[in-house]
Amino acid sequence: MEDLYEILEVSSSATDVEIKKAFRKLALKYHPDKASEEDREESEIHFKKISFAYEVLIDEEKRHNYDLYGTTDSNGGPGHYDFTGNPFEQFYGGGDYNGYGGNDFYDFFNGMNGEQSSQQNSRRTEDAILNVEVTLEELYIGKVVRSTSTRNIICFQCKGKGVKSASAVSKPCGICHGEGYTRKIKRVAPGFVAQEYVDCSTCNATGKIYRTKDRCKLCKGSRVCEETKILEFDIPKGSPNEGTVVKKGESDEYPGKIAGDIILKYTCKKHETFERRGDDLYMSLKIPLADALAGFSKVVASHLDGRGVKVVTPRGKVIRPGDYIKIEGEGMPKSGKKSWFSRSDGKGDLYIKVDIEFPSDNWYLEKNDLITIRNILPTNLKDRAHEVSVPEPNVELFTDFSIVTSSDLPDYRDHNSTNQGNGAYEQGPQCTQQ
């Protein structure tokens, strides 16, 4: 591959004056307006090469980076310049570095990111990614996502050759020198670079340049044309909240390459009523204290398939704070799997967390209402161990107090002192007496 100095026909030590003089000379020689119709396309390619070489070498910073890294990037990042030979020789000057020479580093990185690896990667076109959002209802019953796909396919008129017939007149591409690909410098670590191979965009990876009149009229020499069709992505019922559906070989086609895939990536939106945990569903239900004590019969939710979920609690069954109502087989489908012995039809369960709403202060209308409640509800504790017996003279009456919630309690996390007490909160380490 030619380097920029060779393109301008100057030495690497050339001054700015010499570079300008060489550019003027070559620009006059290869200007497309002075070339014949048959040679004009080749002249345009060469004219772009010498213009690009001049733009880099006449700029002090770009020239310095090109000499050092083969790129104009000041960080030594991936550049746009072809490079030949062993790039590590410029760093080590053919000498040794801790027992290793430039050829050792070149062979190592060439084995990792060299010609074989790059050419293998280039045999497959890029995958196409589609991102969509789905609802929990759609995951419950299953979903088919339809999408319009526009991709490149191998031209059916020229069979991917890019020309009308095999007798078309061609010339070797002046950019890739007939190889069909170009080498680029890729920085793999500070001070270390490797060669990367990419398809030549000038000749469409053919290594040949054809006259305009010989090109295929359908693809205009690009070797591919567009195809539009509808793709369907099937998301089975019970699928996880995040996942992918792959259509093999539905990405762009290109001669000599394997078509990549189209990958649908989906995520589930947050649901207003249900929370999914594995194959189970969770929801919250607020009921009054009377329903918790006396029972209730009500439709508590609209399920993901539109069915109303009605719950009737047994008479005499008391629901306490922190209780859950479990309905078997009303969770998510288990990825379409069904067990012959399962009553739940291969589904998870539905858990309803009960939030009991107590009445507000001074809820009663008459004092007799309080007496009625006390007469109806049991007042004797099952566990009498906590009853306190103190002589009457030692009893002190407290009427000035307030009722607080757990969120109003003091925060003890910043205290270094050891917690003491009856175990109402977590105790710190205790001292052992000797």
Coordinates of C-alpha atoms in Angstrom, one line a residue:
M1 CA 0.0 0.0 0.0
E2 CA 1.3 3.5 -0.8
D3 CA 1.9 5.9 1.9
L4 CA 1.2 9.7 1.7
Y5 CA 4.8 10.6 0.9
E6 CA 4.9 8.2 -2.0
I7 CA 1.7 9.6 -3.4
L8 CA 3.2 13.1 -3.5
E9 CA 6.5 11.6 -4.7
V10 CA 8.5 13.3 -2.0
S11 CA 10.7 12.1 0.8
S12 CA 9.6 11.9 4.5
S13 CA 12.0 14.8 5.2
A14 CA 10.5 17.1 2.6
T15 CA 9.9 20.7 3.5
D16 CA 6.5 22.5 3.2
V17 CA 7.9 24.3 0.1
E18 CA 8.8 21.0 -1.5
I19 CA 5.4 19.5 -0.6
K20 CA 3.5 22.4 -2.2
K21 CA 5.6 22.3 -5.3
A22 CA 5.0 18.5 -5.7
F23 CA 1.3 18.9 -5.2
R24 CA 1.0 21.6 -7.9
K25 CA 2.9 19.5 -10.3
L26 CA 0.8 16.4 -9.7
A27 CA -2.5 18.3 -9.6
L28 CA -1.9 19.7 -13.1
K29 CA -0.9 16.2 -14.3
Y30 CA -3.9 14.3 -12.9
H31 CA -6.7 17.0 -13.0
P32 CA -9.9 15.2 -14.3
D33 CA -10.6 18.1 -16.7
K34 CA -7.4 17.4 -18.6
A35 CA -8.0 13.6 -18.9
S36 CA -9.8 11.8 -21.7
E37 CA -13.3 10.5 -21.1
E38 CA -12.0 6.9 -20.7
D39 CA -9.3 8.0 -18.2
R40 CA -11.3 10.6 -16.4
E41 CA -12.6 8.2 -13.6
E42 CA -9.1 7.0 -12.9
S43 CA -7.8 10.6 -12.9
E44 CA -10.4 11.6 -10.4
I45 CA -9.4 8.8 -8.0
H46 CA -5.7 9.7 -8.2
F47 CA -6.5 13.4 -7.9
K48 CA -8.4 12.7 -4.6
K49 CA -5.4 10.7 -3.4
I50 CA -2.9 13.5 -3.9
S51 CA -5.3 16.1 -2.6
F52 CA -5.8 14.1 0.6
A53 CA -2.0 13.5 1.0
Y54 CA -1.3 17.2 0.6
E55 CA -4.0 18.1 3.1
V56 CA -2.4 15.9 5.8
L57 CA 1.3 16.6 5.1
I58 CA 1.0 20.4 4.8
D59 CA -0.6 20.5 8.3
E60 CA 2.1 20.3 11.0
E61 CA 0.0 18.5 13.6
K62 CA -1.6 16.1 11.2
R63 CA 1.8 15.3 9.6
H64 CA 3.4 14.7 13.1
N65 CA 0.6 12.3 14.0
Y66 CA 0.8 10.5 10.7
D67 CA 4.5 10.0 11.0
L68 CA 4.1 8.7 14.6
Y69 CA 0.8 6.7 14.5
G70 CA -0.3 6.5 10.8
T71 CA -3.2 8.8 11.8
T72 CA -4.1 12.4 12.4
D73 CA -5.7 11.6 15.7
S74 CA -3.6 13.2 18.5
N75 CA -4.4 10.2 20.8
G76 CA -3.2 7.7 18.3
G77 CA -6.8 6.4 17.8
P78 CA -8.1 4.7 14.7
G79 CA -7.3 6.8 11.6
H80 CA -8.1 6.9 8.0
Y81 CA -4.7 6.1 6.4
D82 CA -3.4 3.0 4.8
F83 CA -0.1 1.6 6.3
T84 CA 2.3 -1.0 5.0
G85 CA 4.9 -3.1 6.6
N86 CA 5.4 -3.6 10.3
P87 CA 3.9 -0.5 12.2
F88 CA 5.8 -1.5 15.4
E89 CA 9.2 -0.9 13.7
Q90 CA 8.6 2.9 13.9
F91 CA 8.4 2.7 17.7
Y92 CA 11.3 0.4 18.3
G93 CA 13.5 1.2 15.3
G94 CA 14.2 -2.4 14.8
G95 CA 15.8 -2.8 18.2
D96 CA 14.7 -4.7 21.3
Y97 CA 12.4 -3.7 24.1
N98 CA 12.8 -5.9 27.2
G99 CA 14.0 -8.7 24.9
Y100 CA 11.2 -8.2 22.3
G101 CA 11.6 -6.5 18.9
G102 CA 9.1 -4.8 16.6
N103 CA 8.5 -8.0 14.7
D104 CA 7.5 -9.8 18.0
F105 CA 4.8 -7.2 18.8
Y106 CA 3.6 -7.2 15.2
D107 CA 3.2 -11.0 15.1
F108 CA 1.4 -11.0 18.4
F109 CA -1.2 -8.3 17.5
N110 CA -1.5 -9.5 13.9
G111 CA -2.6 -12.9 15.4
M112 CA -5.2 -11.2 17.5
N113 CA -6.6 -8.5 15.2
G114 CA -4.8 -9.2 12.0
E115 CA -5.7 -10.3 8.5
Q116 CA -7.3 -13.7 9.4
S117 CA -9.5 -12.3 12.1
S118 CA -10.6 -9.2 10.2
Q119 CA -11.4 -11.2 7.0
Q120 CA -13.5 -13.6 9.0
N121 CA -15.5 -10.8 10.6
S122 CA -15.9 -9.2 7.2
R123 CA -17.6 -12.3 5.8
R124 CA -20.8 -11.4 7.6
T125 CA -22.9 -8.3 7.2
E126 CA -23.9 -6.3 10.3
D127 CA -26.9 -7.3 12.4
A128 CA -29.9 -4.9 12.5
I129 CA -31.4 -4.1 15.9
L130 CA -35.0 -3.2 16.6
N131 CA -36.1 -1.9 20.0
V132 CA -39.8 -2.0 21.0
E133 CA -41.9 -1.8 24.2
V134 CA -44.6 -4.2 25.0
T135 CA -47.3 -4.3 27.7
L136 CA -47.7 -7.0 30.5
E137 CA -51.1 -7.8 28.8
E138 CA -49.2 -8.6 25.6
L139 CA -46.8 -10.9 27.4
Y140 CA -49.7 -12.6 29.1
I141 CA -51.6 -13.6 25.9
G142 CA -48.6 -13.5 23.5
K143 CA -47.7 -10.8 20.9
V144 CA -46.8 -10.7 17.2
V145 CA -44.7 -7.6 16.3
R146 CA -44.9 -6.6 12.6
S147 CA -42.2 -4.4 11.2
T148 CA -41.5 -3.1 7.7
S149 CA -37.9 -4.1 6.7
T150 CA -35.9 -2.4 4.0
R151 CA -32.6 -4.1 3.3
N152 CA -30.0 -4.6 0.6
I153 CA -30.2 -7.8 -1.4
I154 CA -27.8 -9.0 -4.1
C155 CA -28.8 -7.5 -7.4
F156 CA -30.8 -10.1 -9.3
Q157 CA -30.1 -8.5 -12.7
C158 CA -26.3 -8.7 -12.6
K159 CA -26.1 -11.4 -9.9
G160 CA -24.0 -9.1 -7.7
K161 CA -21.3 -8.5 -10.3
G162 CA -22.1 -4.8 -10.7
V163 CA -21.6 -4.9 -14.5
K164 CA -23.8 -5.8 -17.5
S165 CA -21.7 -8.6 -18.8
A166 CA -18.5 -10.5 -18.2
S167 CA -16.9 -8.8 -21.2
A168 CA -17.0 -5.4 -19.5
V169 CA -13.7 -3.5 -19.6
S170 CA -12.1 -3.0 -16.2
K171 CA -9.0 -1.6 -14.5
P172 CA -7.5 -2.4 -11.2
C173 CA -8.8 -0.1 -8.4
G174 CA -6.2 2.6 -7.7
I175 CA -7.2 2.7 -4.0
C176 CA -7.0 -0.9 -3.0
H177 CA -4.7 -1.9 -5.9
G178 CA -7.0 -4.7 -7.0
E179 CA -7.2 -6.4 -3.6
G180 CA -10.8 -5.4 -2.8
Y181 CA -10.0 -4.2 0.7
T182 CA -7.8 -1.6 2.3
R183 CA -5.6 -1.8 5.5
K184 CA -6.2 0.7 8.2
I185 CA -4.2 1.4 11.3
K186 CA -6.1 0.5 14.6
R187 CA -4.8 1.5 18.0
V188 CA -5.1 -1.4 20.5
A189 CA -3.2 0.1 23.4
P190 CA -1.1 3.2 24.2
G191 CA 1.8 2.9 21.9
F192 CA 0.5 -0.2 20.1
V193 CA -1.3 -0.5 16.9
A194 CA -2.5 -3.2 14.6
Q195 CA -3.8 -3.5 11.0
E196 CA -7.5 -3.7 10.3
Y197 CA -9.0 -4.7 7.0
V198 CA -12.1 -3.0 5.5
D199 CA -13.9 -3.3 2.2
C200 CA -12.8 -0.8 -0.4
S201 CA -15.7 1.6 -0.9
T202 CA -14.3 2.9 -4.2
C203 CA -14.6 -0.4 -6.1
N204 CA -17.3 -2.0 -3.9
A205 CA -14.8 -4.7 -2.8
T206 CA -14.3 -6.0 -6.3
G207 CA -10.8 -4.7 -6.8
K208 CA -11.8 -3.4 -10.3
I209 CA -13.0 -0.1 -11.7
Y210 CA -15.5 -0.2 -14.6
R211 CA -16.6 2.4 -17.1
T212 CA -19.9 4.1 -16.4
K213 CA -21.5 2.6 -19.5
D214 CA -20.5 -0.9 -18.4
R215 CA -22.2 -0.7 -15.0
C216 CA -25.4 -2.5 -14.3
K217 CA -28.3 -0.2 -14.8
L218 CA -30.4 -1.6 -11.9
C219 CA -27.8 -1.4 -9.1
K220 CA -25.6 1.2 -10.9
G221 CA -22.5 -0.8 -10.0
S222 CA -23.2 -1.1 -6.3
R223 CA -23.9 -4.9 -6.7
V224 CA -27.0 -4.7 -4.4
C225 CA -30.5 -3.2 -4.6
E226 CA -33.2 -2.6 -2.1
E227 CA -36.0 -5.0 -0.9
T228 CA -38.9 -4.1 1.3
K229 CA -41.1 -6.6 3.1
I230 CA -43.0 -7.2 6.3
L231 CA -41.4 -9.2 9.1
E232 CA -43.2 -10.8 11.9
F233 CA -41.6 -11.4 15.3
D234 CA -43.5 -13.8 17.6
I235 CA -43.2 -13.2 21.3
P236 CA -44.8 -16.3 23.0
K237 CA -47.1 -15.9 26.0
G238 CA -45.3 -16.0 29.3
S239 CA -42.1 -14.6 27.9
P240 CA -39.9 -12.7 30.3
N241 CA -40.1 -8.9 30.8
E242 CA -37.0 -8.4 28.6
G243 CA -35.9 -10.6 25.7
T244 CA -34.9 -10.9 22.1
V245 CA -36.4 -12.5 19.0
V246 CA -34.0 -13.2 16.1
K247 CA -34.7 -13.4 12.4
K248 CA -31.8 -15.3 10.9
G249 CA -30.3 -14.0 7.7
E250 CA -32.7 -11.1 7.3
S251 CA -30.2 -8.3 7.5
D252 CA -28.4 -6.8 4.4
E253 CA -27.0 -9.1 1.8
Y254 CA -23.7 -8.6 0.0
P255 CA -21.8 -10.7 -2.6
G256 CA -19.4 -13.1 -0.9
K257 CA -20.8 -12.5 2.6
I258 CA -23.3 -14.2 4.9
A259 CA -26.3 -12.1 5.7
G260 CA -26.6 -10.9 9.3
D261 CA -29.6 -11.2 11.5
I262 CA -32.4 -8.8 12.5
I263 CA -32.7 -8.8 16.3
L264 CA -35.9 -7.5 18.0
K265 CA -35.2 -6.4 21.6
Y266 CA -38.3 -5.8 23.7
T267 CA -38.9 -4.5 27.2
C268 CA -42.1 -4.5 29.2
K269 CA -43.7 -1.3 30.4
K270 CA -44.6 -0.8 34.0
H271 CA -48.1 -1.9 34.8
E272 CA -50.5 0.2 36.9
T273 CA -52.0 -2.8 38.8
F274 CA -49.8 -5.8 38.7
E275 CA -46.1 -6.4 39.5
R276 CA -44.4 -9.4 38.0
R277 CA -42.0 -11.6 40.0
G278 CA -41.0 -14.6 38.0
D279 CA -44.2 -16.3 36.9
D280 CA -46.2 -14.8 39.8
L281 CA -48.2 -11.6 39.9
Y282 CA -48.6 -9.2 42.8
M283 CA -51.1 -6.5 43.5
S284 CA -52.3 -4.4 46.4
L285 CA -55.9 -4.2 47.7
K286 CA -57.2 -1.6 50.2
I287 CA -60.2 -2.7 52.4
P288 CA -61.9 -1.1 55.4
L289 CA -61.5 -2.6 58.9
A290 CA -65.0 -3.9 58.8
D291 CA -64.3 -6.0 55.7
A292 CA -61.2 -7.4 57.3
L293 CA -63.3 -8.5 60.3
A294 CA -66.6 -9.4 58.8
G295 CA -65.5 -10.6 55.3
F296 CA -66.2 -9.2 51.9
S297 CA -67.3 -10.1 48.3
K298 CA -66.0 -7.8 45.6
V299 CA -64.3 -7.6 42.2
V300 CA -60.8 -6.6 43.1
A301 CA -59.1 -6.2 39.7
S302 CA -59.4 -6.6 35.9
H303 CA -57.0 -9.4 34.9
L304 CA -54.5 -9.1 32.1
D305 CA -56.9 -10.9 29.7
G306 CA -59.8 -8.7 30.6
R307 CA -61.5 -11.1 33.1
G308 CA -62.8 -9.6 36.3
V309 CA -61.2 -11.1 39.5
K310 CA -63.9 -11.5 42.2
V311 CA -62.8 -12.5 45.7
V312 CA -65.2 -13.8 48.4
T313 CA -63.6 -14.3 51.8
P314 CA -65.0 -17.1 54.1
R315 CA -67.4 -16.0 56.9
G316 CA -65.5 -15.6 60.1
K317 CA -62.1 -15.4 58.4
V318 CA -60.2 -12.4 59.8
I319 CA -57.7 -10.7 57.5
R320 CA -54.8 -9.2 59.4
P321 CA -52.2 -6.5 58.5
G322 CA -49.5 -8.0 56.3
D323 CA -51.7 -10.9 55.0
Y324 CA -51.8 -11.9 51.4
I325 CA -54.7 -13.5 49.5
K326 CA -53.2 -16.2 47.2
I327 CA -55.1 -17.3 44.1
E328 CA -53.4 -20.3 42.5
G329 CA -53.0 -20.5 38.8
E330 CA -53.8 -16.8 38.1
G331 CA -50.3 -15.6 37.5
M332 CA -48.3 -15.5 34.3
P333 CA -48.2 -18.4 31.8
K334 CA -45.0 -20.4 32.3
S335 CA -43.5 -19.8 28.9
G336 CA -46.2 -21.9 27.2
K337 CA -45.4 -25.0 29.3
K338 CA -48.2 -27.1 30.6
S339 CA -48.0 -29.9 33.0
W340 CA -50.6 -32.8 32.7
F341 CA -50.9 -33.0 36.5
S342 CA -51.1 -29.2 37.1
R343 CA -54.5 -27.6 38.0
S344 CA -53.1 -24.2 37.2
D345 CA -52.6 -24.9 33.5
G346 CA -48.9 -24.1 33.7
K347 CA -49.3 -20.7 35.3
G348 CA -47.9 -18.9 38.3
D349 CA -50.0 -17.6 41.2
L350 CA -51.6 -14.3 42.0
Y351 CA -50.8 -12.7 45.4
I352 CA -53.0 -9.9 46.7
K353 CA -51.4 -7.8 49.5
V354 CA -54.2 -6.6 51.8
D355 CA -53.9 -3.0 53.1
I356 CA -56.4 -2.5 56.0
E357 CA -57.7 1.0 56.3
F358 CA -58.6 1.8 59.9
P359 CA -61.3 4.4 60.7
S360 CA -60.3 8.0 61.5
D361 CA -60.4 9.4 65.1
N362 CA -63.8 10.0 66.7
W363 CA -65.4 7.8 64.1
Y364 CA -68.4 6.9 66.3
L365 CA -71.7 8.8 66.3
E366 CA -72.7 8.0 69.9
K367 CA -70.9 6.7 72.9
N368 CA -73.1 3.6 72.7
D369 CA -71.3 2.7 69.5
L370 CA -68.1 2.2 71.4
I371 CA -69.9 0.1 74.0
T372 CA -71.4 -2.0 71.2
I373 CA -68.1 -2.6 69.5
R374 CA -66.5 -3.6 72.8
N375 CA -69.3 -6.0 73.5
I376 CA -69.1 -7.6 70.1
L377 CA -65.3 -7.9 69.7
P378 CA -63.3 -10.1 72.1
T379 CA -61.2 -8.0 74.5
N380 CA -59.3 -10.7 76.4
L381 CA -55.7 -11.3 75.2
K382 CA -54.7 -14.8 74.4
D383 CA -51.2 -14.2 75.8
R384 CA -51.5 -12.9 79.4
A385 CA -47.8 -12.9 80.0
H386 CA -47.6 -9.2 79.2
E387 CA -50.2 -8.2 81.8
V388 CA -48.6 -6.0 84.4
S389 CA -49.6 -6.0 88.1
V390 CA -48.4 -3.0 90.2
P391 CA -49.8 -1.9 93.6
E392 CA -52.3 1.0 93.2
P393 CA -50.2 3.6 95.1
N394 CA -47.4 3.1 92.7
V395 CA -49.5 3.7 89.6
E396 CA -49.0 7.0 87.7
L397 CA -51.6 8.3 85.3
F398 CA -50.6 9.6 81.8
T399 CA -53.1 11.4 79.6
D400 CA -50.7 13.6 77.7
F401 CA -49.3 11.5 74.9
S402 CA -49.3 11.2 71.1
I403 CA -49.5 8.4 68.6
V404 CA -46.8 8.2 66.0
T405 CA -46.1 6.0 63.0
S406 CA -42.9 4.0 62.4
S407 CA -41.7 6.7 60.0
D408 CA -41.7 9.3 62.9
L409 CA -39.4 7.2 65.1
P410 CA -35.9 8.6 65.8
D411 CA -33.0 7.6 63.5
Y412 CA -30.3 5.8 65.6
R413 CA -28.0 4.9 62.7
D414 CA -25.6 7.7 63.5
H415 CA -25.3 6.9 67.2
N416 CA -22.1 5.2 68.3
S417 CA -23.3 4.2 71.7
T418 CA -24.5 0.7 72.4
N419 CA -28.2 0.2 72.2
Q420 CA -29.6 -1.0 75.6
G421 CA -33.2 -2.0 76.4
N422 CA -35.6 -4.8 76.1
G423 CA -34.9 -5.7 72.5
A424 CA -37.4 -3.4 70.9
Y425 CA -34.7 -2.5 68.4
E426 CA -31.5 -4.0 67.3
Q427 CA -28.8 -4.2 69.9
G428 CA -25.2 -3.5 69.4
P429 CA -22.2 -5.5 70.7
Q430 CA -22.4 -6.1 74.5
C431 CA -19.4 -6.0 76.9
T432 CA -18.6 -9.3 78.7
Q433 CA -17.8 -9.0 82.3
Q434 CA -14.9 -10.9 83.6

